[in-house]
mmCIF file of C-alpha atoms in Angstrom:
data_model
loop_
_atom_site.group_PDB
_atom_site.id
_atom_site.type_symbol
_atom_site.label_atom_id
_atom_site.label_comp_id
_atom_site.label_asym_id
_atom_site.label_seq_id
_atom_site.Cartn_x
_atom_site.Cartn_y
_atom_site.Cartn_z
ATOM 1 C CA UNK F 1 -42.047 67.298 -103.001
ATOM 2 C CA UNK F 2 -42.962 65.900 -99.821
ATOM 3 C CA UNK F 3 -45.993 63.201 -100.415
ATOM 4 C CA UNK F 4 -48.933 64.282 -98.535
ATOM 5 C CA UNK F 5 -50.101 61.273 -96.260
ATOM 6 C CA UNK F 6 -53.039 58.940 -94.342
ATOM 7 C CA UNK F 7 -51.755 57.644 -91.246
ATOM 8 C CA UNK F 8 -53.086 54.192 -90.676
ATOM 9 C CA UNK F 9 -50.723 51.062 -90.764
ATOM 10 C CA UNK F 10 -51.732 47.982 -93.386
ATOM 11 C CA UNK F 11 -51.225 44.161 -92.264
ATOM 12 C CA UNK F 12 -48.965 43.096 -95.502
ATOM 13 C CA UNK F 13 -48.105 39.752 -96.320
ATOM 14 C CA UNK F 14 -44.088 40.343 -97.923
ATOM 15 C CA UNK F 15 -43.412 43.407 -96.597
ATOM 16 C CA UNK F 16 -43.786 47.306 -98.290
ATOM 17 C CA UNK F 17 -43.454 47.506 -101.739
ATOM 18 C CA UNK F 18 -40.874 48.187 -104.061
ATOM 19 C CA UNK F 19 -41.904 52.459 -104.727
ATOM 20 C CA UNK F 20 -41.719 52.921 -101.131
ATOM 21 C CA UNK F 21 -37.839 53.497 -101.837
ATOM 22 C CA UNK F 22 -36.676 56.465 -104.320
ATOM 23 C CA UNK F 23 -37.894 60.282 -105.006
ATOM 24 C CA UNK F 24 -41.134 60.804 -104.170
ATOM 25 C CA UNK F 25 -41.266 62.518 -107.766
ATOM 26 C CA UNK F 26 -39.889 59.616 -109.944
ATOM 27 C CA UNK F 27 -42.511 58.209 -112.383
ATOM 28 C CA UNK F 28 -42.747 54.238 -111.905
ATOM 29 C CA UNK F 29 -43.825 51.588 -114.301
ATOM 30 C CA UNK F 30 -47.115 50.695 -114.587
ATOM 31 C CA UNK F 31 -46.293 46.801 -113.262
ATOM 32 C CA UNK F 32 -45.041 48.549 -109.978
ATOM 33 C CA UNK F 33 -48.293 50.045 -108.886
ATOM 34 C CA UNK F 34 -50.268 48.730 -106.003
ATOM 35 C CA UNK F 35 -53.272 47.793 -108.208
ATOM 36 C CA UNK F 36 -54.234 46.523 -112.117
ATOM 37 C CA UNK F 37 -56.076 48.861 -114.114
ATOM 38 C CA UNK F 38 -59.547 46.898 -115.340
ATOM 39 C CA UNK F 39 -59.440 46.416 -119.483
ATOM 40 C CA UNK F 40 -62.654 46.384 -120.566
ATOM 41 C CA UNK F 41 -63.423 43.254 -122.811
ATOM 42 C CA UNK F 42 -63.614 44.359 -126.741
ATOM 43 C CA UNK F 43 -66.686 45.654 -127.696
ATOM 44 C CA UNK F 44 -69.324 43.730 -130.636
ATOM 45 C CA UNK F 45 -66.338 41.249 -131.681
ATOM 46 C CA UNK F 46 -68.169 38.393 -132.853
ATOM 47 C CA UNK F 47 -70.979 38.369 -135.461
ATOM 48 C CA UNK F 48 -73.505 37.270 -132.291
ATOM 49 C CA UNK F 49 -72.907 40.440 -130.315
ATOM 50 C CA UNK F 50 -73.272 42.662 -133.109
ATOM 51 C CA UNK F 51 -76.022 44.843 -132.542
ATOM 52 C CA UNK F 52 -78.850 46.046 -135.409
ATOM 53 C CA UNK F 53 -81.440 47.669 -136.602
ATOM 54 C CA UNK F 54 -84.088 47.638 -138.784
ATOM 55 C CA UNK F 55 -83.653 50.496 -141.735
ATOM 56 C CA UNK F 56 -85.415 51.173 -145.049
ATOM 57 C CA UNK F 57 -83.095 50.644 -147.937
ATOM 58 C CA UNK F 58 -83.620 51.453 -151.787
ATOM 59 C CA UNK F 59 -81.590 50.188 -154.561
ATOM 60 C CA UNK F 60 -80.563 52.381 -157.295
ATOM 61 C CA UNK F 61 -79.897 50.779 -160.922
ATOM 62 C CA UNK F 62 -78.189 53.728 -161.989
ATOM 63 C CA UNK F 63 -75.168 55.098 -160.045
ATOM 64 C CA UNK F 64 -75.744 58.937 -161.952
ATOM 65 C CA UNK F 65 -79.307 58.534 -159.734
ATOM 66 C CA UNK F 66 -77.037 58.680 -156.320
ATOM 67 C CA UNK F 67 -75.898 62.626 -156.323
ATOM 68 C CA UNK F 68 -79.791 64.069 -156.825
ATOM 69 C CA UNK F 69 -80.901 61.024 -154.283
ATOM 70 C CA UNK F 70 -78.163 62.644 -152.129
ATOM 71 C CA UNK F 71 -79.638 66.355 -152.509
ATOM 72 C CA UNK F 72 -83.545 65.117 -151.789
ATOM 73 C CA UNK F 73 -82.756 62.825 -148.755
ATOM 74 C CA UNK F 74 -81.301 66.533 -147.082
ATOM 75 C CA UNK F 75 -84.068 68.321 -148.385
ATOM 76 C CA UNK F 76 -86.824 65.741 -147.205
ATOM 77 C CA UNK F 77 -85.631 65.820 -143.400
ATOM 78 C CA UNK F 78 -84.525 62.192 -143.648
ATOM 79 C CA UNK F 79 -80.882 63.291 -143.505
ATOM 80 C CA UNK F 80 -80.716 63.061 -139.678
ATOM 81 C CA UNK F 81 -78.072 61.655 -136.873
ATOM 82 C CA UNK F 82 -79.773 58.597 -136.387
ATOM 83 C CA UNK F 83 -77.642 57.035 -139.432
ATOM 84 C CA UNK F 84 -74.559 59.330 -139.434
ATOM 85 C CA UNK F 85 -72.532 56.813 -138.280
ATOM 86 C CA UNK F 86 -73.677 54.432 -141.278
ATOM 87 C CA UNK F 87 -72.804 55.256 -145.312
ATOM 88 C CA UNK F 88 -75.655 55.995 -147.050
ATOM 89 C CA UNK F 89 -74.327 54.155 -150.296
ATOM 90 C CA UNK F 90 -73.657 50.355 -150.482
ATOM 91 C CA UNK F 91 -72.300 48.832 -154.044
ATOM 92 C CA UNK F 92 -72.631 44.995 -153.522
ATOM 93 C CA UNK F 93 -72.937 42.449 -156.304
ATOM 94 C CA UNK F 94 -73.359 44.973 -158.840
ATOM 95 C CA UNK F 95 -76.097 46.355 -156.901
ATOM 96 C CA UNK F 96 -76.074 49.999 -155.681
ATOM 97 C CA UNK F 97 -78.355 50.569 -152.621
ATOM 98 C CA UNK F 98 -79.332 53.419 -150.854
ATOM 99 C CA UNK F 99 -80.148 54.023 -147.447
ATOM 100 C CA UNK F 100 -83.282 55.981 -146.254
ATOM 101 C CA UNK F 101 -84.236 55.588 -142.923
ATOM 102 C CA UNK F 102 -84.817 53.703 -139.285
ATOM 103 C CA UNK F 103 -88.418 55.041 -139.621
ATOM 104 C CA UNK F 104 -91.120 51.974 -138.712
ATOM 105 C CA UNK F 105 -93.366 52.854 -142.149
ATOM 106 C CA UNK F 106 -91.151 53.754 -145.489
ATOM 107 C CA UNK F 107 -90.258 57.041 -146.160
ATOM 108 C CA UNK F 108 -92.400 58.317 -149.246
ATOM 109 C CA UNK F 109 -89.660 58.239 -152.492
ATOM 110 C CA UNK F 110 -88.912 61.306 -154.376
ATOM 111 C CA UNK F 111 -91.552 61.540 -157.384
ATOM 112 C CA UNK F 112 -89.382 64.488 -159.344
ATOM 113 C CA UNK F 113 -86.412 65.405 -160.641
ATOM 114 C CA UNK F 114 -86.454 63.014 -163.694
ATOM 115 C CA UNK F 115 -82.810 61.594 -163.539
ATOM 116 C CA UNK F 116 -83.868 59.691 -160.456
ATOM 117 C CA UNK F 117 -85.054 56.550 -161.686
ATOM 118 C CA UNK F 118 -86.239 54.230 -158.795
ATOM 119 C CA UNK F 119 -88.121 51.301 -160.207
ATOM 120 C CA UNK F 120 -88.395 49.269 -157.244
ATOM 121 C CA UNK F 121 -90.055 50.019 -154.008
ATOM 122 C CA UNK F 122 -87.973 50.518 -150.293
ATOM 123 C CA UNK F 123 -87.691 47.324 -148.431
ATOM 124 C CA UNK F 124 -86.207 46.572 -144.910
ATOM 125 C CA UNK F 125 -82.543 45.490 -143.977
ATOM 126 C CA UNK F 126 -80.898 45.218 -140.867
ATOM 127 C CA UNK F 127 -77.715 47.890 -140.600
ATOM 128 C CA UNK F 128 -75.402 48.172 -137.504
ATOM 129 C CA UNK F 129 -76.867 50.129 -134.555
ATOM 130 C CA UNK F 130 -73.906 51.876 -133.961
ATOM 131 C CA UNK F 131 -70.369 52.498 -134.933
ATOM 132 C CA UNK F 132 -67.166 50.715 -135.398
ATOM 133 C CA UNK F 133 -64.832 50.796 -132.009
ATOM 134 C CA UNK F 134 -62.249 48.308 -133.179
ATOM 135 C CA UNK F 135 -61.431 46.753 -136.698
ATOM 136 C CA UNK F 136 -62.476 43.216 -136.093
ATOM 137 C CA UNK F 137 -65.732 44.953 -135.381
ATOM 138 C CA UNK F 138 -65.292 47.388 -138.216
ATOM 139 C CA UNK F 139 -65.443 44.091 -140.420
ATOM 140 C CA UNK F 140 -68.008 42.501 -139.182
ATOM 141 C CA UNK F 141 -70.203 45.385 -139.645
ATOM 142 C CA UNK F 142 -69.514 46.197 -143.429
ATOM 143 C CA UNK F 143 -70.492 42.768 -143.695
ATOM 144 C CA UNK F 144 -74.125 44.201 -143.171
ATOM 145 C CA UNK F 145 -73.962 47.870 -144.293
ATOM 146 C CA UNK F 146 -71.072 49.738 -144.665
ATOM 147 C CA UNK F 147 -69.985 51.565 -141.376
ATOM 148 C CA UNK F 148 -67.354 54.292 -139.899
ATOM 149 C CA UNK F 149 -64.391 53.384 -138.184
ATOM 150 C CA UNK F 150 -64.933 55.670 -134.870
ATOM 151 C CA UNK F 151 -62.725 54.188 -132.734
ATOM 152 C CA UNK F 152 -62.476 55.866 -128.487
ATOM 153 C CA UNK F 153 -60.566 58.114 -127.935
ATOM 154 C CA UNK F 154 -57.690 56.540 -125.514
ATOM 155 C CA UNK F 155 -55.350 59.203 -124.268
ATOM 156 C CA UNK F 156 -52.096 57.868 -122.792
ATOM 157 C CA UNK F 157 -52.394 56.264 -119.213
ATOM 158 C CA UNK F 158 -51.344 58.342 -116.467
ATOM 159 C CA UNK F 159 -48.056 58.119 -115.230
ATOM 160 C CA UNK F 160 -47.797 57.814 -111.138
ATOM 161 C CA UNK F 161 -45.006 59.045 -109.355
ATOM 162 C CA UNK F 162 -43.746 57.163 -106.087
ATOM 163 C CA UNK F 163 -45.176 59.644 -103.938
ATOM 164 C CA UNK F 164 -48.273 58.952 -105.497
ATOM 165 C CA UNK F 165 -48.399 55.499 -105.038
ATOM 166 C CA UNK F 166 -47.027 55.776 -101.551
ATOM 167 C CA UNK F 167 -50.096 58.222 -101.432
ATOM 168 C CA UNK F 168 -52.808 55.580 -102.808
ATOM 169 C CA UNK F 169 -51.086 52.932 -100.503
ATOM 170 C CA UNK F 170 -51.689 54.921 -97.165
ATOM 171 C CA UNK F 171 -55.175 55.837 -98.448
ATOM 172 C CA UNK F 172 -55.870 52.224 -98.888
ATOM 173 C CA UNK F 173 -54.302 51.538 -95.898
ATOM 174 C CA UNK F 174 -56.925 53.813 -94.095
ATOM 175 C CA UNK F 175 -59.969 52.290 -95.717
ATOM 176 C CA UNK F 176 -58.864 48.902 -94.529
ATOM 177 C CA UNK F 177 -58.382 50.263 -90.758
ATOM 178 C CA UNK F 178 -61.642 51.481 -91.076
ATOM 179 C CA UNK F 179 -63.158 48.459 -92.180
ATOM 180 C CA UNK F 180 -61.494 45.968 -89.282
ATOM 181 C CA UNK F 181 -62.940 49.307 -86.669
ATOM 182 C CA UNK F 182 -66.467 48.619 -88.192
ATOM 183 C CA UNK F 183 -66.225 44.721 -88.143
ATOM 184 C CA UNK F 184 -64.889 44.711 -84.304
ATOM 185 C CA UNK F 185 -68.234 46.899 -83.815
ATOM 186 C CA UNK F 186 -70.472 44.881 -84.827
ATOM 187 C CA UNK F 187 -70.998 45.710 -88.488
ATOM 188 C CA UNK F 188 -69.527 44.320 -91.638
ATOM 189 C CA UNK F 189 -65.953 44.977 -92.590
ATOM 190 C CA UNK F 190 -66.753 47.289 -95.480
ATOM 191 C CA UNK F 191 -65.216 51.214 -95.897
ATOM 192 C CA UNK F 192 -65.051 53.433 -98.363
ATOM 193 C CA UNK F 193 -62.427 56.700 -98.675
ATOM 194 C CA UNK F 194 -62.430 59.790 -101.164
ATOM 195 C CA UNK F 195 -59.574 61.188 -100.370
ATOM 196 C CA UNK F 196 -58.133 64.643 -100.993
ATOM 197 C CA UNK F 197 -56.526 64.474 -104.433
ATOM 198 C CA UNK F 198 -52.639 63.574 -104.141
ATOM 199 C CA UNK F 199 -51.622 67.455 -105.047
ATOM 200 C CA UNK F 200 -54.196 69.178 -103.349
ATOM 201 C CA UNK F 201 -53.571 67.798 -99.949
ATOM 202 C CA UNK F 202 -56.143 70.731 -98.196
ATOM 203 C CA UNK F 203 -59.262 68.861 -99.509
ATOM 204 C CA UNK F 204 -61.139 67.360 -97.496
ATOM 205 C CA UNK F 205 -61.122 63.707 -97.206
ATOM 206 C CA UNK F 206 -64.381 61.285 -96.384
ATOM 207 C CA UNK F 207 -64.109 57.995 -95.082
ATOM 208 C CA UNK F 208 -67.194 55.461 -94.395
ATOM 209 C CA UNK F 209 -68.097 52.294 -93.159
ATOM 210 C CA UNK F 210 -70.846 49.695 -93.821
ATOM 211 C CA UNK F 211 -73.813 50.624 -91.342
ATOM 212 C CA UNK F 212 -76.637 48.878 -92.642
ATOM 213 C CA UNK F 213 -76.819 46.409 -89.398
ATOM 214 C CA UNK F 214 -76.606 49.807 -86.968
ATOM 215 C CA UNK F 215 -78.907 51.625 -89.052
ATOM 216 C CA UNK F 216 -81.556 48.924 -89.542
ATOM 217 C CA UNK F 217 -81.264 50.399 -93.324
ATOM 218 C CA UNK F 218 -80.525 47.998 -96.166
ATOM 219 C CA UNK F 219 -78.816 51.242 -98.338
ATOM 220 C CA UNK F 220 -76.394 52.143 -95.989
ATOM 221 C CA UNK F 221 -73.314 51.078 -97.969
ATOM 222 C CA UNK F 222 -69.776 52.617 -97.678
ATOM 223 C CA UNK F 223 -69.608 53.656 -100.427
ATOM 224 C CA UNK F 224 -72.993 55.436 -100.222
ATOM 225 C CA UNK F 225 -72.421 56.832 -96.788
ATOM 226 C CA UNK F 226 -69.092 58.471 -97.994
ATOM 227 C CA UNK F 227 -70.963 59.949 -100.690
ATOM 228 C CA UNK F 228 -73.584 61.126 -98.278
ATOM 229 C CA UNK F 229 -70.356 62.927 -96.877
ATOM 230 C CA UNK F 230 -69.286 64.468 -99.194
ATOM 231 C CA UNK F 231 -72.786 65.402 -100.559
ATOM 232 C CA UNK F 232 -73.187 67.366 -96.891
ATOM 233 C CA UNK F 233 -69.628 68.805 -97.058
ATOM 234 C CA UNK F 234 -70.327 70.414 -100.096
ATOM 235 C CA UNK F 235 -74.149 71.680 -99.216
ATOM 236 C CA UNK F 236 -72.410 73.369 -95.723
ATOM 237 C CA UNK F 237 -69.678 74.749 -97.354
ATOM 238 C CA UNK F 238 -69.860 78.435 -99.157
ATOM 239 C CA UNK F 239 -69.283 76.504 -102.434
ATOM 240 C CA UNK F 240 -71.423 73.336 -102.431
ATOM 241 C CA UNK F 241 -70.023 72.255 -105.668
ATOM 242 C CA UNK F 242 -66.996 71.002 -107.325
ATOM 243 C CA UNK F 243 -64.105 72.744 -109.164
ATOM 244 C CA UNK F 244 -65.583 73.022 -112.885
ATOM 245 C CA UNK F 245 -63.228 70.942 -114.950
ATOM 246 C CA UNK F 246 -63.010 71.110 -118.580
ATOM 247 C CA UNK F 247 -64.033 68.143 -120.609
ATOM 248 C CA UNK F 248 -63.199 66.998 -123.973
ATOM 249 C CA UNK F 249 -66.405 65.947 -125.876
ATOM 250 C CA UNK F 250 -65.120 62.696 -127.400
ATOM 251 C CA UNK F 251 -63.387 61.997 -123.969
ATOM 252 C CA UNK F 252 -64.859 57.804 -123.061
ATOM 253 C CA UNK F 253 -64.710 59.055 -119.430
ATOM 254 C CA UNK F 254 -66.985 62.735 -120.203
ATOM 255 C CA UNK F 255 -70.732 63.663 -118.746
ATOM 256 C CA UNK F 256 -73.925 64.105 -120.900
ATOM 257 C CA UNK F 257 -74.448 66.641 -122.608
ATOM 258 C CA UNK F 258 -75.793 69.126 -120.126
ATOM 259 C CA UNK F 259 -73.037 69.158 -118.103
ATOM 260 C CA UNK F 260 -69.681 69.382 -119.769
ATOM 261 C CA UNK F 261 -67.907 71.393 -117.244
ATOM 262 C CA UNK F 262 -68.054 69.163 -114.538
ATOM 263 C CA UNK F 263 -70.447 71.074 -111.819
ATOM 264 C CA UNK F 264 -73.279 69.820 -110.018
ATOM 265 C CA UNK F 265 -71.290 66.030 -109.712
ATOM 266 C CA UNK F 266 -69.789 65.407 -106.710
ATOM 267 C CA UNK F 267 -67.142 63.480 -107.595
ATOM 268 C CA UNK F 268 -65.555 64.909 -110.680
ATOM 269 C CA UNK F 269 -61.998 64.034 -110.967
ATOM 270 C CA UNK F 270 -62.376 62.431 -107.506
ATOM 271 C CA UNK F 271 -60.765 58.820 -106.810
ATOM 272 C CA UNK F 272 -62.484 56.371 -104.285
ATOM 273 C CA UNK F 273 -60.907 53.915 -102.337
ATOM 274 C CA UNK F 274 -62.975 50.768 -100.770
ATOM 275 C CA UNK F 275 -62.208 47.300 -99.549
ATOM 276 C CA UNK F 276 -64.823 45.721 -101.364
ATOM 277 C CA UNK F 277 -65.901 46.104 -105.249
ATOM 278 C CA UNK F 278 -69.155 48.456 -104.741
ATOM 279 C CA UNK F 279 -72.537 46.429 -105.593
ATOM 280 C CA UNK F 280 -74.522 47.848 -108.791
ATOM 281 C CA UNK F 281 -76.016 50.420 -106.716
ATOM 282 C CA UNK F 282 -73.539 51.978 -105.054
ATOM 283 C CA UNK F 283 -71.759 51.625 -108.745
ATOM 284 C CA UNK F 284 -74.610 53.786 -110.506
ATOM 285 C CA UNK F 285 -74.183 56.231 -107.744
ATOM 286 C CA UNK F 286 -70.622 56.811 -108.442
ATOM 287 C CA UNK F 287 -71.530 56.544 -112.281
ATOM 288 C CA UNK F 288 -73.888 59.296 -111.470
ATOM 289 C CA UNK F 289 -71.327 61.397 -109.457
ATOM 290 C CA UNK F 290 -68.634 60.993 -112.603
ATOM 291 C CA UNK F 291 -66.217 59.715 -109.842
ATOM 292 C CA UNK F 292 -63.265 59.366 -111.865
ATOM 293 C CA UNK F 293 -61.819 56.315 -110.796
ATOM 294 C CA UNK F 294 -62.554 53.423 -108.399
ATOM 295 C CA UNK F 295 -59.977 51.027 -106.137
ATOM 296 C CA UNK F 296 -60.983 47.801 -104.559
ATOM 297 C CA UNK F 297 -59.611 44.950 -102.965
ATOM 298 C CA UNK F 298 -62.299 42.387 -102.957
ATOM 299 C CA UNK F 299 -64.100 41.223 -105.660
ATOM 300 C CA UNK F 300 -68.027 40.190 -105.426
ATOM 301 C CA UNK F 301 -68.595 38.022 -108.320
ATOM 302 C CA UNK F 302 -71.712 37.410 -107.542
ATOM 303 C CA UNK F 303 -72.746 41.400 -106.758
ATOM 304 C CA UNK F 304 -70.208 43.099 -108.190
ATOM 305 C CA UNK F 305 -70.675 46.292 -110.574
ATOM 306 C CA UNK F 306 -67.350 46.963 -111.590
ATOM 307 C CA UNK F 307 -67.086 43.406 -113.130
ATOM 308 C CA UNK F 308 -68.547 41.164 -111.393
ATOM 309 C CA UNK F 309 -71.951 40.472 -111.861
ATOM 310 C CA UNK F 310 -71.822 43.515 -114.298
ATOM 311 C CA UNK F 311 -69.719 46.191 -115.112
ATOM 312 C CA UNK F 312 -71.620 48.995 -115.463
ATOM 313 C CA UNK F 313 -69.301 51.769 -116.697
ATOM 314 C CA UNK F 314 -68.688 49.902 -120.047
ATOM 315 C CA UNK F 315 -72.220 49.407 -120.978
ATOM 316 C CA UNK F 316 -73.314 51.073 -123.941
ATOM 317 C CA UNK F 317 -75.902 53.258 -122.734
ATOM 318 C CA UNK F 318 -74.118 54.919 -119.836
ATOM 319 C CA UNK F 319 -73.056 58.044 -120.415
ATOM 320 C CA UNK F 320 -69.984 58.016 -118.404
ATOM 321 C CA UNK F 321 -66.968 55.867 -118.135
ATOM 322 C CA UNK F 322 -64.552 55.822 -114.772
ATOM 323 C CA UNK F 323 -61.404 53.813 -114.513
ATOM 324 C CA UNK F 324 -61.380 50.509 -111.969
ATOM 325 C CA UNK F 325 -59.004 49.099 -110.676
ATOM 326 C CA UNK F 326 -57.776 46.203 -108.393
ATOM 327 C CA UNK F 327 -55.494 45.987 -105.455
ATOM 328 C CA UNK F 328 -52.970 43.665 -106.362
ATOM 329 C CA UNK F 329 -52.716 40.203 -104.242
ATOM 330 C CA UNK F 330 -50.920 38.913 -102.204
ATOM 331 C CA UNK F 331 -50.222 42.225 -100.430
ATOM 332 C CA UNK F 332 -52.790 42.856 -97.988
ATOM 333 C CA UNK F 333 -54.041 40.527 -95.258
ATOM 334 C CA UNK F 334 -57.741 39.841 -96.344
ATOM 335 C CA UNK F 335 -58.863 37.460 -93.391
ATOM 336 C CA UNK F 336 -60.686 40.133 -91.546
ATOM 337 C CA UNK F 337 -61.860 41.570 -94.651
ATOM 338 C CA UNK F 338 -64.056 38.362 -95.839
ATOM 339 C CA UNK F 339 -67.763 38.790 -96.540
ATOM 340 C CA UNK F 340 -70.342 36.577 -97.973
ATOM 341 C CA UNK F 341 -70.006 36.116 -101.581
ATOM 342 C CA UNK F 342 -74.461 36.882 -102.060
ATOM 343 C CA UNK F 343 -73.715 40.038 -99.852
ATOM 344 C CA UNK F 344 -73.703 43.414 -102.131
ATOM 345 C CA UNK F 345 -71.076 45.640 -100.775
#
């Protein structure tokens, strides 16, 4: 198939890469793309980082007592989510111990049947907050109470054809255009592009740049303005929202909840393309849109939220996860591209 393309031309420094010669529809390693896919640092590795809390705990001298302890922590409402990713049972040091709950006061003990013989009183322990993701972690945690092993769900990594990388070449090759346009008029040399998806070539495509000087607005990002765009393509257009798309519910990269078909975000399954690693707020935004993945050249250590000052689609309480990645060095001319390293982009 004939790649579908952005004209623009890109100042390299050795020349056009190595997939710009072959079948469009040949697969290519993953070392050959134009950019390196972000790996998230490994999650509650150390015993510092492990996070707890507090839970009401019981011991049990006699193991018979477990099964009817079992049956009354169901019937008593205690037997909730909150825990599920704990064991209720710990046998340490000859010591069976039973866990109740992450109430704040202790949960009133079962006064009847008779083969439940409790002769101590609930007392607090701390127990992992959530569960395992790796087995260093997995080990760590038992240490405390014993935990699951619920490790994320990593499908394999996309494969990218040559057309497709010729694709996210020209793409970046536009955003960069558009960045040098805004910097010769007066603003900074920021841009952002959501392009039409490589197969579906008839989307529409949005490309922004920085305006925040021309605007007298402080929020007028790229990456916000080609939101913007997209957010008033879609409210003119006889179907203001996107394609639903079908979600696995274990899926590290899925919406809440609420939403698991996709609708009402603007850019689901969408990739954006932008010179400069978006600041946290332009990074919530796309967090918020469930934009599925995110190129930059630039890094902003210092602003950064896609791994520089933070990275916000790996913390823990977001409940979406996009891909990032980084435009390989040493193939693009950055000179014109240079921004302060305090300035969020």
């Amino acid at each position: 198939m004939e790649e579908p393309r952005i004209k623009g031309e890109l100042s390299t420094l050795n020349g056009l890469p190595s997939f710009f010669e072959g079948p469009a529809d040949d697969v290519i390693p993953e070392q050959d793309l134009p950019f390196e896919r972000f790996k998230p640092p490994p999650e509650e590795e150390t015993a510092e980082s492990i996070r707890t809390v507090q839970a009401w705990v019981v011991d049990v001298p006699d193991p018979r007592s477990i099964g009817p302890m079992l049956k009354w922590l169901h019937r008593s409402g205690l037997d909730t989510a909150e825990l599920g990713h704990l064991k209720r049972v710990r046998k340490q040091d000859n010591t069976t111990s039973f866990l109740l709950s992450a109430s704040p006061e202790p949960p009133p003990l079962p006064s009847s049947p008779a083969d439940i013989a409790l002769p101590a009183p609930p007392y607090v322990t701390m127990v992992p907050a959530s569960a395992a993701l790796t087995v260093t972690s997995l080990a760590l945690k038992n240490a405390l109470w014993p935990t699951t092993y619920a490790p994320r769900r990593k499908g394999e990594v996309e494969s990218w054809s040559r057309g497709k990388a010729r694709w996210a070449w020209d793409v970046m090759c536009a955003t960069v255009q558009e960045a040098l346009r805004a910097r010769d008029s007066g603003e900074l040399p920021i841009a952002a592009c959501i392009p039409a998806p490589y197969n579906e070539p008839d989307r529409a495509t949005f490309i922004a740049r920085d305006t925040r000087r021309s605007a007298a607005h402080p929020l007028r990002h790229a990456v916000m303005n080609a939101i913007r765009q997209l957010a008033d393509h879609h409210a003119a257009s006889d179907d203001p929202y996107p394609p639903a798309v079908q979600v696995e519910a274990d899926d590290e990269s899925s919406p809440d909840d609420g939403e698991r078909n996709g609708r009402n975000y603007l850019l689901t399954g969408r990739m954006l393309f932008t010179t400069h690693e978006p600041c946290v707020m332009c990074s919530m935004a796309l967090l918020h849109s469930r934009v599925k993945e995110v190129v930059y050249i630039l890094p902003m250590r210092g602003t950064g939220g896609c791994g520089g000052a933070t990275c916000l689609p790996t913390l823990s309480g977001v409940n979406h996860r996009f891909i990032i990645c980084h435009w390989k060095g040493g193939t693009i001319d950055e000179a014109g591209l240079r921004i302060g390293e305090a300035i969020d982009a």
